[in-house]
Coordinates of C-alpha atoms and ligand atoms in Angstrom, one line a residue:
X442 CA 0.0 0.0 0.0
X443 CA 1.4 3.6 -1.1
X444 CA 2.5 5.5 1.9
X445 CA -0.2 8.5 3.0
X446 CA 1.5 12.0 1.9
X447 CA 1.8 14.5 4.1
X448 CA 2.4 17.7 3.2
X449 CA 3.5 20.8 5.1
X450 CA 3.8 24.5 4.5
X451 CA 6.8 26.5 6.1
X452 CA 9.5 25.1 7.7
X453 CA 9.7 28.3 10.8
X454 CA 9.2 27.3 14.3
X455 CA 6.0 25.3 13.6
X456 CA 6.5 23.5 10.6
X457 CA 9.8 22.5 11.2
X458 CA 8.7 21.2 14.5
X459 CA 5.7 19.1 12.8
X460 CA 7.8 17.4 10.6
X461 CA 10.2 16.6 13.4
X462 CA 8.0 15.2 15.4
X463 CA 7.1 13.0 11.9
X464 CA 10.5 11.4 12.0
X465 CA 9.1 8.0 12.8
X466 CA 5.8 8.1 10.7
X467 CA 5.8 5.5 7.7
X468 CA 4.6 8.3 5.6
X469 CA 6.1 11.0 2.5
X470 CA 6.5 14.0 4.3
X471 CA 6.4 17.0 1.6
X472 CA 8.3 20.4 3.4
X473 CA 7.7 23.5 1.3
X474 CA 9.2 26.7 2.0
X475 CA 9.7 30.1 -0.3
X476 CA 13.4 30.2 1.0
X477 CA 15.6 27.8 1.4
X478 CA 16.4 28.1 5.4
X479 CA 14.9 28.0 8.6
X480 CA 15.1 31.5 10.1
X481 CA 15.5 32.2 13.8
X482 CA 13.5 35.4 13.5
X483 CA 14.1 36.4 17.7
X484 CA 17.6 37.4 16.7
X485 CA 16.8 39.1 13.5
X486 CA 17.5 42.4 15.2
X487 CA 21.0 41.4 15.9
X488 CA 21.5 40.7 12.4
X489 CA 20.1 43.9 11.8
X490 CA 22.5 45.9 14.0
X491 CA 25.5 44.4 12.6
X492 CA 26.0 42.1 15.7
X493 CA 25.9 38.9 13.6
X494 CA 26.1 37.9 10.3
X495 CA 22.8 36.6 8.7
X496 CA 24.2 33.1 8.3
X497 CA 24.3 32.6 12.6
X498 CA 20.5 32.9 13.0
X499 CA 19.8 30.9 9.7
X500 CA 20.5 27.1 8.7
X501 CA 19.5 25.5 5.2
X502 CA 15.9 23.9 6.1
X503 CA 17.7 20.5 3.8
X504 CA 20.7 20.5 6.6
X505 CA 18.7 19.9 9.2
X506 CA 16.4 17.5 8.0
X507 CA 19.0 15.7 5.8
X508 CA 18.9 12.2 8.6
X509 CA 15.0 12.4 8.4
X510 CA 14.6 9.9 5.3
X511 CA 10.8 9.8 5.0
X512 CA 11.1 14.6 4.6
X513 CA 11.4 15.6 1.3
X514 CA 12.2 19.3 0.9
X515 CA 10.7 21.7 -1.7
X516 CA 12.0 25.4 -2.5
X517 CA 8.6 26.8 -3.2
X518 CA 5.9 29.4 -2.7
X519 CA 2.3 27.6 -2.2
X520 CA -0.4 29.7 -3.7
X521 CA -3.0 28.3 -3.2
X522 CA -4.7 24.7 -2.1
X523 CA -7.9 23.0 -3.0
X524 CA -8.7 21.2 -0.1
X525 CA -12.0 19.4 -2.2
X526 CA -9.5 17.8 -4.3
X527 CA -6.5 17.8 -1.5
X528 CA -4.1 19.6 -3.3
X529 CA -1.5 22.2 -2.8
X530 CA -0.5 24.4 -5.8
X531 CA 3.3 25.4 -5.6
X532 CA 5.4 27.3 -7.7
X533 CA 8.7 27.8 -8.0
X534 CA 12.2 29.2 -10.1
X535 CA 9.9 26.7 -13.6
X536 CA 7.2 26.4 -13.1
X537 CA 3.6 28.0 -11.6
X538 CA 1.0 26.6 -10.1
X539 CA 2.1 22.9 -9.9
X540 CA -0.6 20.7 -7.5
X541 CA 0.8 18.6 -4.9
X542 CA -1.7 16.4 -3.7
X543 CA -1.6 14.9 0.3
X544 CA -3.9 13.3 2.8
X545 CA -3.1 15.4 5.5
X546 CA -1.7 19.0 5.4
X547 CA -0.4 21.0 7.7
X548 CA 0.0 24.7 7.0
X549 CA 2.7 26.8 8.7
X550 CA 3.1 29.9 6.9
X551 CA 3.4 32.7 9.5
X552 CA 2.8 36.3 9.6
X553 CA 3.8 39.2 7.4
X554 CA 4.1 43.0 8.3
X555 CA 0.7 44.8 9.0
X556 CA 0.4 48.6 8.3
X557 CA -2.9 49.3 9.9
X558 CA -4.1 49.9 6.6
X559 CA -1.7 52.2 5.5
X560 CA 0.7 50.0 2.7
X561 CA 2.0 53.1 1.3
X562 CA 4.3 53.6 4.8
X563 CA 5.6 50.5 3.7
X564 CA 8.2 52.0 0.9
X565 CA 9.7 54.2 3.6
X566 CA 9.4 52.2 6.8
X567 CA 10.5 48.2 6.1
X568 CA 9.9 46.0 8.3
X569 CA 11.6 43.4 10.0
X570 CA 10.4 39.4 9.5
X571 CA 12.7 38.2 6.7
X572 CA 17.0 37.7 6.4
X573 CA 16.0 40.0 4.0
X574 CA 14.7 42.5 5.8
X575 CA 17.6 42.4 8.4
X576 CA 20.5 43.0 5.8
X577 CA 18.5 45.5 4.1
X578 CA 17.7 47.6 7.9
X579 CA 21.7 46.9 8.1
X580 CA 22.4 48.3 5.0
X581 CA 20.3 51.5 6.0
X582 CA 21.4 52.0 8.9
X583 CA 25.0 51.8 8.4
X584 CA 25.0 53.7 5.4
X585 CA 23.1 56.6 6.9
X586 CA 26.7 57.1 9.2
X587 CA 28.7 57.1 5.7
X588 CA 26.1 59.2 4.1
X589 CA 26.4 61.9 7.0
X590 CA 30.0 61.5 6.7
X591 CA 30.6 62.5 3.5
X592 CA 28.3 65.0 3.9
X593 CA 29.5 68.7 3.9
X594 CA 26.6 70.5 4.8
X595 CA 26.4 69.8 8.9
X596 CA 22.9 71.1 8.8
X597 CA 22.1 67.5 6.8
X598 CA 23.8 65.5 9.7
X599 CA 21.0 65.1 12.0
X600 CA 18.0 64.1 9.7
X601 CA 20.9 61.6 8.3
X602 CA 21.4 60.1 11.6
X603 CA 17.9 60.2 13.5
X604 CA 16.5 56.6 13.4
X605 CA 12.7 56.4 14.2
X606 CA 11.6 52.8 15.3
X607 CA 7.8 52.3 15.2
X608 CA 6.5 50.0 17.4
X609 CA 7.7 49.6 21.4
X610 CA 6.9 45.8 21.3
X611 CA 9.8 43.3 21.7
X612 CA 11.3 43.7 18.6
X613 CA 11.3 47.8 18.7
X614 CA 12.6 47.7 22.3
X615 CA 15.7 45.4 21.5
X616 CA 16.0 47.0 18.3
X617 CA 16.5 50.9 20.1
X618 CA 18.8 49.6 22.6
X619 CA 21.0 47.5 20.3
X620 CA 21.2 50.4 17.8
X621 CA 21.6 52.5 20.6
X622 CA 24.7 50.6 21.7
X623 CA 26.0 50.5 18.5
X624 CA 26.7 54.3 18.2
X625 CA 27.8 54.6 21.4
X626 CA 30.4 51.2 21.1
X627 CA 31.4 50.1 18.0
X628 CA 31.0 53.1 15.8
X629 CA 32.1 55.7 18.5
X630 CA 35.6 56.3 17.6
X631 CA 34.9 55.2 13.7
X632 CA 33.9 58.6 12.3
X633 CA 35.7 61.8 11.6
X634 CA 33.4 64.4 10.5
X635 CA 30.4 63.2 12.8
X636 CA 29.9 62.4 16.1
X637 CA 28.3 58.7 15.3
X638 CA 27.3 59.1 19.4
X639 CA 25.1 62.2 18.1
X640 CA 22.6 60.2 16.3
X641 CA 19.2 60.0 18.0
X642 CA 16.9 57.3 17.7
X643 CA 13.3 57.7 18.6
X644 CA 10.6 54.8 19.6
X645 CA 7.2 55.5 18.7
X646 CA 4.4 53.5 19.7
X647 CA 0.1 54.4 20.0
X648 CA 0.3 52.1 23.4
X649 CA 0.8 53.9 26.6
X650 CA 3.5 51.9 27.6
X651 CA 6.5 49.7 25.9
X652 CA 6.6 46.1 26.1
X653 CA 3.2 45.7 26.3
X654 CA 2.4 41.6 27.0
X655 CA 4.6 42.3 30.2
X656 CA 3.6 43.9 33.6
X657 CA 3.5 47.2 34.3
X658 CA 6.7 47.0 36.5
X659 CA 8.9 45.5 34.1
X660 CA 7.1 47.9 31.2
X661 CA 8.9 50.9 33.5
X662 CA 12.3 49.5 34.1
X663 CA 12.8 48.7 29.8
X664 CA 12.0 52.3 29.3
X665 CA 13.9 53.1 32.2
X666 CA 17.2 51.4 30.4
X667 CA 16.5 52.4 27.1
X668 CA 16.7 55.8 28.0
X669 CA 19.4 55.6 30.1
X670 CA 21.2 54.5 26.6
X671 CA 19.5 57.5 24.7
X672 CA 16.6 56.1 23.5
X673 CA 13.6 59.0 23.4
X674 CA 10.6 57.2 23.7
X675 CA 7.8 58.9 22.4
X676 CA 4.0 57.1 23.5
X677 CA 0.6 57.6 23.3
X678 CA 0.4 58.7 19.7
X679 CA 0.4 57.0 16.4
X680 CA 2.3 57.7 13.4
X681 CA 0.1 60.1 11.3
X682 CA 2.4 59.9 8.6
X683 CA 5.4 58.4 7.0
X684 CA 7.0 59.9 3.6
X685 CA 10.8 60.4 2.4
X686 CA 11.2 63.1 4.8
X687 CA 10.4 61.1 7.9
X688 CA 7.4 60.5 10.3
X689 CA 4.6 62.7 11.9
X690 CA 3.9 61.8 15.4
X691 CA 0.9 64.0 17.1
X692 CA 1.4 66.6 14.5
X693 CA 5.1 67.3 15.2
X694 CA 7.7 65.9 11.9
X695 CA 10.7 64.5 13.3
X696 CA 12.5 64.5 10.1
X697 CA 14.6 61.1 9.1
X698 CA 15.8 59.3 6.8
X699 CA 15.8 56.0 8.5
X700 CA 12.2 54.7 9.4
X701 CA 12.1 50.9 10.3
X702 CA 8.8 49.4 10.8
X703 CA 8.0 47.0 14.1
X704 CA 4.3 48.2 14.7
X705 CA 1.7 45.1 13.5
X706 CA 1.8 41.9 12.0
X707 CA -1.3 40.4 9.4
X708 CA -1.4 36.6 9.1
X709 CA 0.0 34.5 5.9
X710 CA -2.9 33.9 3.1
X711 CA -3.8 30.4 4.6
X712 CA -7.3 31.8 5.1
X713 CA -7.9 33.3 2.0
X714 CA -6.6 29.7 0.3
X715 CA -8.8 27.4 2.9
X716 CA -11.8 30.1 2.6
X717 CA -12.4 29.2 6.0
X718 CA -13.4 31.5 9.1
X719 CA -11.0 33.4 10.5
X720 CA -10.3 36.2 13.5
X721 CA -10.4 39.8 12.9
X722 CA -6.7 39.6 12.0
X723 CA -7.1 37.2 9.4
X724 CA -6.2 34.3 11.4
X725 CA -7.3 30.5 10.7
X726 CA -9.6 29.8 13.4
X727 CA -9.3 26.0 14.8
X728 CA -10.6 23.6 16.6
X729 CA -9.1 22.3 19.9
X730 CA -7.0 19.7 17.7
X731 CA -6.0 22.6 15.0
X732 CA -7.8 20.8 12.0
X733 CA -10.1 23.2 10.1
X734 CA -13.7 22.6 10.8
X735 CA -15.1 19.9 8.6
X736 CA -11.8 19.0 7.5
X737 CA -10.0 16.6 9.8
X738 CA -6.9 16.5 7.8
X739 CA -6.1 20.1 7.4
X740 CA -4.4 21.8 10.4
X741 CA -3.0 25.2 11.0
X742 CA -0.4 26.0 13.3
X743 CA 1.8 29.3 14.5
X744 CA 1.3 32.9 14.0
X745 CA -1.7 32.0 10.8
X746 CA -3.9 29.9 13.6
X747 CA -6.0 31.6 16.2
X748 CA -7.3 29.7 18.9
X749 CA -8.5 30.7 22.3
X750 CA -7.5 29.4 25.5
X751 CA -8.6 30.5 28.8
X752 CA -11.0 33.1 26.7
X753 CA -7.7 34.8 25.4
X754 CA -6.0 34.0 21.9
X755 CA -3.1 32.5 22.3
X756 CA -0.2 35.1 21.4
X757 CA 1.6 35.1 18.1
X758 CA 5.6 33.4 19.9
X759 CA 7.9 31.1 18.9
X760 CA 6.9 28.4 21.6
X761 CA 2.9 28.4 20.4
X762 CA 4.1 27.5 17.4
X763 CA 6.5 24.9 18.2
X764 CA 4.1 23.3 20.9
X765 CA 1.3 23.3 17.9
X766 CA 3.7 22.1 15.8
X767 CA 5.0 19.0 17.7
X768 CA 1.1 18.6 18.6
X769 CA -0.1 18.7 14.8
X770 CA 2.6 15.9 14.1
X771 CA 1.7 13.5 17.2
X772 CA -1.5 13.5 15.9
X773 CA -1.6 12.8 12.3
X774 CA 1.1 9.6 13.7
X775 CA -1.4 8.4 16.0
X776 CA -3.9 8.8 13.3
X777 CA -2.0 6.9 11.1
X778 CA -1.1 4.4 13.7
X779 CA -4.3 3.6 15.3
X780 CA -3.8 4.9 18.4
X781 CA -5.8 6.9 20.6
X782 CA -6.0 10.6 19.8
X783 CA -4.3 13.1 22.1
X784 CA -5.6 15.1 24.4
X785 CA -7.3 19.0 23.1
X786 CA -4.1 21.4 22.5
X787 CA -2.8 23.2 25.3
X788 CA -0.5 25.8 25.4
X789 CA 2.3 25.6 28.1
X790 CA 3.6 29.2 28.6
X791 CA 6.8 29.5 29.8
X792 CA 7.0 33.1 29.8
X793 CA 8.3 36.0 28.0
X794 CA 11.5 37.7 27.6
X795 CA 13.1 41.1 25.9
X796 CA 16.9 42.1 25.5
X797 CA 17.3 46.0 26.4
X798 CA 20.9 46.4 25.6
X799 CA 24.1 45.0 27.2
X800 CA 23.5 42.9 30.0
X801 CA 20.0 43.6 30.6
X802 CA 16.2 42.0 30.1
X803 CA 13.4 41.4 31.5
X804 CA 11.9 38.4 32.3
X805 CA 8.2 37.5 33.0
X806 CA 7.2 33.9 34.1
X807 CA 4.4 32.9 35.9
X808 CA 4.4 35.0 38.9
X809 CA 8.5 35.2 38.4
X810 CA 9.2 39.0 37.1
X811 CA 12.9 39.9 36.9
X812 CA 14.9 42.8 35.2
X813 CA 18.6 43.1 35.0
X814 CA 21.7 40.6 34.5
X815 CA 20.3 37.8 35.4
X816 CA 17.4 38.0 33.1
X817 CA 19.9 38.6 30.8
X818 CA 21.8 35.4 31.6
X819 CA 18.3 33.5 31.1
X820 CA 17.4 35.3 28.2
X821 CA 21.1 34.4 26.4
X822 CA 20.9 30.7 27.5
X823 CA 17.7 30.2 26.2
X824 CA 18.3 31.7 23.0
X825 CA 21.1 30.1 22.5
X826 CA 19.3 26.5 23.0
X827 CA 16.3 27.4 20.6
X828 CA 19.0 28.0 17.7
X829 CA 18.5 25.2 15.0
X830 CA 22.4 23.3 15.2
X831 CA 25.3 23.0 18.1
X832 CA 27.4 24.8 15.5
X833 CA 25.3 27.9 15.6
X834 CA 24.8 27.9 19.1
X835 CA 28.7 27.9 19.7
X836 CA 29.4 30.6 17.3
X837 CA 27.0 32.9 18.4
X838 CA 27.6 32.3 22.0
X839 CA 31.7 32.9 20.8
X840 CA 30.2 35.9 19.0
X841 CA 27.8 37.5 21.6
X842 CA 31.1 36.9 24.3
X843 CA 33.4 39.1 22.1
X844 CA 31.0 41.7 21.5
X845 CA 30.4 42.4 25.5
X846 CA 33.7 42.2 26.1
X847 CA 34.8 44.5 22.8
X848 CA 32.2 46.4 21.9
X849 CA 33.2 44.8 18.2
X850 CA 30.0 43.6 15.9
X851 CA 30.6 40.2 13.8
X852 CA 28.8 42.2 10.4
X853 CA 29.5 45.8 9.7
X854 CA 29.4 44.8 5.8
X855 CA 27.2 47.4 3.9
X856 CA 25.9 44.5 0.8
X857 CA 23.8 46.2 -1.3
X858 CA 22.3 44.1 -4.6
X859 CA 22.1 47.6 -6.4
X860 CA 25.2 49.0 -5.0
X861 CA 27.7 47.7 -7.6
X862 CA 26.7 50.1 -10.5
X863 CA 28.0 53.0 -8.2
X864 CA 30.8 50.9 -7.5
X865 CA 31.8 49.9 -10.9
X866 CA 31.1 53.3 -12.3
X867 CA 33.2 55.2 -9.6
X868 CA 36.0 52.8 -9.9
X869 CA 36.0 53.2 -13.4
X870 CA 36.1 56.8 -13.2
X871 CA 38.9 55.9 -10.9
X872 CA 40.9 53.4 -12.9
X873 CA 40.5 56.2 -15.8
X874 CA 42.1 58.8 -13.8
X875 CA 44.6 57.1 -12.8
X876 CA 45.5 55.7 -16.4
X877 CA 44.9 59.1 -17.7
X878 CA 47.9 60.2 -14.9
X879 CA 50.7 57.9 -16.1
Ligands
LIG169 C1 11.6 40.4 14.6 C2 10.9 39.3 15.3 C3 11.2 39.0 16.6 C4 10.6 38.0 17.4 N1 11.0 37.8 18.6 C5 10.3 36.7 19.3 C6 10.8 36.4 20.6 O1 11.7 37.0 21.2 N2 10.2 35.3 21.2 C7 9.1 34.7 20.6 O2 8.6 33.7 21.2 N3 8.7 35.0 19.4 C8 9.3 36.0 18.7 N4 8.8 36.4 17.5 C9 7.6 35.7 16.9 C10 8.0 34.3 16.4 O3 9.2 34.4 15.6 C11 6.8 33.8 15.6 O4 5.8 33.7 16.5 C12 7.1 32.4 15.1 O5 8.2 32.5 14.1 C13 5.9 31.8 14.4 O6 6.2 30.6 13.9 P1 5.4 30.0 12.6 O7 5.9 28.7 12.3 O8 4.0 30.2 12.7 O9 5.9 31.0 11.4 P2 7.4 31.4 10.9 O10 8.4 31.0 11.9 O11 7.3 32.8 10.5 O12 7.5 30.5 9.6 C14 6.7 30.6 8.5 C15 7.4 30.0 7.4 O13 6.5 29.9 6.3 C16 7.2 30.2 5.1 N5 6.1 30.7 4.2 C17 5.2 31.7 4.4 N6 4.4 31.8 3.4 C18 4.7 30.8 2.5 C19 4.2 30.4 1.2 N7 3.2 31.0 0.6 N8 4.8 29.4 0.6 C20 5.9 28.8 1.1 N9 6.4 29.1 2.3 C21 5.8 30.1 3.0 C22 8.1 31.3 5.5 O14 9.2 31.4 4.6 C23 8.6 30.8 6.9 O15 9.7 30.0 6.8 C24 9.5 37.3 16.7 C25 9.1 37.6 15.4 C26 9.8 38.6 14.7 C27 9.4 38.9 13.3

């Protein structure tokens, strides 16, 4: 008899745990993703700051799976399914649309930026979700300092190097204070004409108060820290406007050229393709096991599911969608297997956590709230465990050491795709004069 096919979309926290916990199913296991890696999006802001290098919060989604026999990996972006005739349509570099049938599928497919409805912020204020989006915030941010630099006009400097971060959630907060340490570190002595320890950097946010899934107490000692390290936090008011100039906040302009975008996330398409209900976000809603209602063998997982539990959705984190994940794949094995089926989901949380620069977080666990080092120690240990490989883990733990001890960052590269005609033309003005001097 032809092994059942199982095919699952995304291969981030949930997915990738769902085919895991697949390893000993006598079944095809299909694993499509648009890129070709697993991304460790928690440290995407280090990547963004120059403290690592894309390739330390990244592994090839093939690597990791290459002992699993029974996972076949597909670099692809699914379009679309037709769950009547239990297909997923996939296309790739070839060719569009091409079905991939299954009898069970599991999709994984995550969140994307949300603008409140206002997409045209979007060309002026990227966000931050993709390896993509971290080396291009990189490439901004660094070459705002060369751009003030070589900038004559001193008047310029300040719009060059003001930094507005929109959104005092996690990523916003660790953002401001990495960034923030960055001038003040590692580009402090760098600079000539500017004073790189000049730049200000400004965190917006509509909510009354930063870090807002954490208490009250903890919400004051982050903003505490990040403005102890120069962080103005400005909150309370949305962004009225974003353009080339900068941002409006409450009707003043703080002029920049460096908007990055942290605010709001909308769910993946999975909704859309299943035409199934979903939550004023956009989310999937499930059932208790994740399937789909009236279809047993669909499931959705991670930041594209919503599901209540103790009358609150569950929040869009790393561990929901690993838990679901590993949940998702225990049941379509004992489904396949005979055995009885598990228990309703349940969500275990084991708290959260945000970095606010060196040697400081905060830590909320059950009743356990903590700020300072130690939180710190907790937060680096456990984000050093959740990284996909022992060989990551080492390097950035070898990285994160010499950076606290140095002040040095492991990427300061500026790699921009559209960069070389500049280059090319400016060094072939350059080779010219020179051969036009001999
Ligand atoms: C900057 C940032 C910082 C964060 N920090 C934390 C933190 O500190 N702690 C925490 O718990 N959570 C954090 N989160 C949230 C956490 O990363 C998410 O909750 C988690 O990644 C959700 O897992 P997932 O499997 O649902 O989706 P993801 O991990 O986002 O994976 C989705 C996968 O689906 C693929 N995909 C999407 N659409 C398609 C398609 N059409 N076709 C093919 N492939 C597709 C994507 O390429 C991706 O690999 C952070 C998120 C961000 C963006």
């Amino acid at each position: 008899m032809a092994e059942p096919r199982i095919v699952i979309v995304g291969a981030g926290f949930g997915g990738l745990a769902a085919t895991k916990a697949l390893r000993k199913t006598r079944a095809q296991i299909t694993l499509i993703d648009r890129t070709n890696h697993h991304l460790f999006q928690p440290l995407l802001y280090q990547v963004a700051t120059a403290v690592l290098t894309p390739s330390q919060i990244a592994t090839p989604i093939r690597s990791i799976l290459s002992n699993q026999k029974n996972a076949t990996v597909i670099l692809g972006e699914v379009t679309g399914v037709d769950k009547d005739r239990k297909y997923v349509f996939v296309t790739d570099a070839d060719r569009q649309n091409v079905p991939i049938s299954y009898d069970y599928l599991i999709l994984a497919t995550g969140a994307a930026h949300s603008y409140f409805g206002h997409n045209e912020f979007e060309k002026f204020a990227p966000g931050l979700k993709s390896l993509a989006d971290a080396e291009a915030a990189r490439n901004k941010i660094l070459k705002a300092f060369e751009l003030a630099e070589a900038e004559e006009d001193p008047k310029r400097h300040q719009d060059l190097l003001t930094f507005v971060l929109v959104g005092a959630g996690p990523t916003g907060v660790e953002l401001g204070s990495a960034l923030a340490l960055l001038v003040r570190t590692s580009l402090k002595t760098d600079f000539r004409r500017i004073n790189p320890v000049s730049a200000r950097i400004v965190l917006v946010d509509m909510a009354p108060r930063v870090l807002s899934p954490f208490s009250e107490k903890l919400s004051r000692a982050a903003k505490a820290r990040l403005e102890k390290l120069g962080v103005e936090v400005r909150l309370g008011h949305s962004v009225d406007q974003i353009d080339a100039d900068g941002v409006v906040v409450a009707g003043e302009r703080i002029a920049s050229k460096t908007v990055i975008w942290t605010a709001g996330v909308a769910p993946s398409a999975a909704g859309k393709w299943l035409n199934v209900e979903t939550d004023r976000a956009g989310r999937v809603r499930v059932q208790k096991d994740l399937s789909v209602p009236s279809h047993s063998e669909i499931f959705v997982i991670g930041d594209t599911a919503s599901l209540d539990q103790d009358g609150k959705p569950l929040p869009g984190v790393a561990q929901v969608a690993m838990q679901q994940g590993r949940y998702a794949g225990k049941l379509i094995h004992k489904r396949l297997t005979g055995g009885a089926p598990p228990v309703p989901f349940s969500y275990f949380d084991k708290g959260n956590m945000a970095v606010v620069g060196k040697g400081f977080a905060v830590l909320q666990s059950g009743k356990v709230q903590m700020s300072g080092f130690g939180a710190w120690l907790a937060w680096a240990g456990i984000h050093l465990q959740f990284l996909a490989t022992s060989s990551l883990r080492l390097s950035v733990f070898l990285q994160w050491v010499w950076t606290y001890v140095t002040g040095q960052r492991g990427s300061r590269l500026i790699v921009d795709p559209h960069a070389p005609e500049i280059a090319t033309s400016t060094a072939d003005t350059a080779m010219k004069a020179v051969a036009a001097s001999k």
